[in-house]
Short mmCIF file of C-alpha atoms and ligand atoms in Angstrom, two decimals:
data_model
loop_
_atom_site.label_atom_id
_atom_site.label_comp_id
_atom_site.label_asym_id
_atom_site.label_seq_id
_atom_site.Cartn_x
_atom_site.Cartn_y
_atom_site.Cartn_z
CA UNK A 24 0.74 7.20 14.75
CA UNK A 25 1.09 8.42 11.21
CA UNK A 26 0.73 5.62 8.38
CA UNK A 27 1.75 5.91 4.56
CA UNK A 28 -0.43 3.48 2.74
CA UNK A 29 0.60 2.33 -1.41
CA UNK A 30 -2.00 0.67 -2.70
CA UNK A 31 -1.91 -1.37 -6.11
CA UNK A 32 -4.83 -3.34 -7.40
CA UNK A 33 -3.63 -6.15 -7.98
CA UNK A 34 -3.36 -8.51 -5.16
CA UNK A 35 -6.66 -7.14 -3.69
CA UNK A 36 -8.67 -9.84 -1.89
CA UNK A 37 -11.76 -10.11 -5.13
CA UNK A 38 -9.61 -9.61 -8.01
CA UNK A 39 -9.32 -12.66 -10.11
CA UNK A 40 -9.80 -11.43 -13.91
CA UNK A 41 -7.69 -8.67 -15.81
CA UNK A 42 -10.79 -6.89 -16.42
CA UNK A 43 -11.24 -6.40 -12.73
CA UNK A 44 -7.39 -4.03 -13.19
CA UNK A 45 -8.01 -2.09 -16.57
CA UNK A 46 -11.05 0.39 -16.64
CA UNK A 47 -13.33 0.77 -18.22
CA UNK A 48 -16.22 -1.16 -17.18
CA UNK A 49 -18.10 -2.49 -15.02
CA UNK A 50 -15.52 -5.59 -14.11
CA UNK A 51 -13.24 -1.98 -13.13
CA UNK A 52 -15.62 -0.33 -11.43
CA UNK A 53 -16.02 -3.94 -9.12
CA UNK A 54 -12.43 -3.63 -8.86
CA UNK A 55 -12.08 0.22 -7.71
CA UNK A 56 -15.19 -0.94 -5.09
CA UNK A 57 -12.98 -3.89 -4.12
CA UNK A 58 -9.35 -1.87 -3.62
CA UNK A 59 -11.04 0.99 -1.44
CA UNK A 60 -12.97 -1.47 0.63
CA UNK A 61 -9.56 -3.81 1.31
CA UNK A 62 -7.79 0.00 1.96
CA UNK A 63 -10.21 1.15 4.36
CA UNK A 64 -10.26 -2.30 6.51
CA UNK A 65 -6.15 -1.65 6.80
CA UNK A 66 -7.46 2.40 8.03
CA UNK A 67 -9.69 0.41 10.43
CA UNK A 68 -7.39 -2.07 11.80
CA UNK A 69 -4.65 0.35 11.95
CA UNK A 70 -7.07 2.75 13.86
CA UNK A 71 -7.76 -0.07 16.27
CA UNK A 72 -3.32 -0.40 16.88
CA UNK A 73 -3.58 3.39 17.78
CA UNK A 74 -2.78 5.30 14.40
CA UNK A 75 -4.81 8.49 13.39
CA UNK A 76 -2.92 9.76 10.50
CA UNK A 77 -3.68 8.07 6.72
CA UNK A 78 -2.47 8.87 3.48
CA UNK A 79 -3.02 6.98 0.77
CA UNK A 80 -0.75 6.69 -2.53
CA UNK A 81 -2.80 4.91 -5.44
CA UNK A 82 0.07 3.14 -7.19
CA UNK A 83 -1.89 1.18 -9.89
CA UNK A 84 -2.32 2.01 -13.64
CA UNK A 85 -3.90 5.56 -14.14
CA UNK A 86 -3.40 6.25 -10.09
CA UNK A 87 -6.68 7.49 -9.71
CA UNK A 88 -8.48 3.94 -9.12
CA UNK A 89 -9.58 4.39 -5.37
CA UNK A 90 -12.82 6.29 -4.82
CA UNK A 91 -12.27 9.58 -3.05
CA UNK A 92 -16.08 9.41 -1.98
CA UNK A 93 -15.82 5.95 -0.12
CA UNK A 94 -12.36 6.45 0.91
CA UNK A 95 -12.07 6.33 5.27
CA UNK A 96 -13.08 9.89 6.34
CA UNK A 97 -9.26 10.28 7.86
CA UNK A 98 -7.55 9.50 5.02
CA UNK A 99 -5.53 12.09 2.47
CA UNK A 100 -5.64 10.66 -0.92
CA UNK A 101 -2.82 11.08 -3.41
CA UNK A 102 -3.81 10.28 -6.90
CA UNK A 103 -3.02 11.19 -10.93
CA UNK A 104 0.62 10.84 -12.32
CA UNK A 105 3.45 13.11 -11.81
CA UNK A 106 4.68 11.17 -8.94
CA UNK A 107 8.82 10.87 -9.50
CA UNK A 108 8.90 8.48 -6.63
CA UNK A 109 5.43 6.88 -8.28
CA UNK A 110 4.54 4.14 -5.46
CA UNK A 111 6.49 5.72 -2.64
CA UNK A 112 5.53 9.31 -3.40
CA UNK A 113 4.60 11.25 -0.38
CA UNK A 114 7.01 9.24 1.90
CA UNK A 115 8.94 10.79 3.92
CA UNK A 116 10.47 10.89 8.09
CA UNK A 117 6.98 11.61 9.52
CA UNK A 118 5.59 8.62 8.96
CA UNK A 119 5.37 5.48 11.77
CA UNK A 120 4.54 2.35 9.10
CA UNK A 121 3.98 1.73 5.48
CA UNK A 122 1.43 -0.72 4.36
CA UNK A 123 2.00 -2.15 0.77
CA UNK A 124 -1.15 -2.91 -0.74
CA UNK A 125 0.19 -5.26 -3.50
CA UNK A 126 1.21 -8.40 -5.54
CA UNK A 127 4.72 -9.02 -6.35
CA UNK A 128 5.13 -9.84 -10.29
ZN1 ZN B 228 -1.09 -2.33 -10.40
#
């Protein structure tokens, strides 16, 4: 089973203060710790349903806020700008599920 994860920051289960969303910092660098923690406990669960197949679009700000080092071992990671279909890019008729990772304004 092949998921397509968007994550956004805000929303994440720790984030409470604005400087926890904009970098730089060390309020940001809780955050990024934070977001790829909440991510990889989705990889897990998912994992646990049956799926095998990760990637992950980082949809918030900059779209490099995950960190590729902690990120779970089976995910692909799709970061920076240039994305035309910015929170969906990388969707497409392989995929089982999307996961939005995210808070409604
Ligand atoms: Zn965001």
């Amino acid at each position: 089973m092949k998921i397509f994860i968007s994550s956004d920051i805000e929303g994440t289960a720790g984030i409470v203060d604005w400087q926890q969303v904009i970098g730089p910092g060390p309020e940001y660098e809780m955050g990024r710790r934070l977001l790829t923690a909440e991510v990889n406990a989705a990889i897990d669960g998912a994992t646990q349903a049956g799926a095998d197949s990760f990637v992950v679009n980082d949809s918030h700000w900059t779209m490099q806020n995950l960190k590729p080092d902690e990120l779970h071992h089976d995910a692909s990671y799709l970061s920076g700008r240039h994305k035309p279909l910015y929170m969906m890019e990388g969707l497409d008729g392989t995929f089982d599920a999307v996961f939005m990772a995210r808070i409604l304004h």
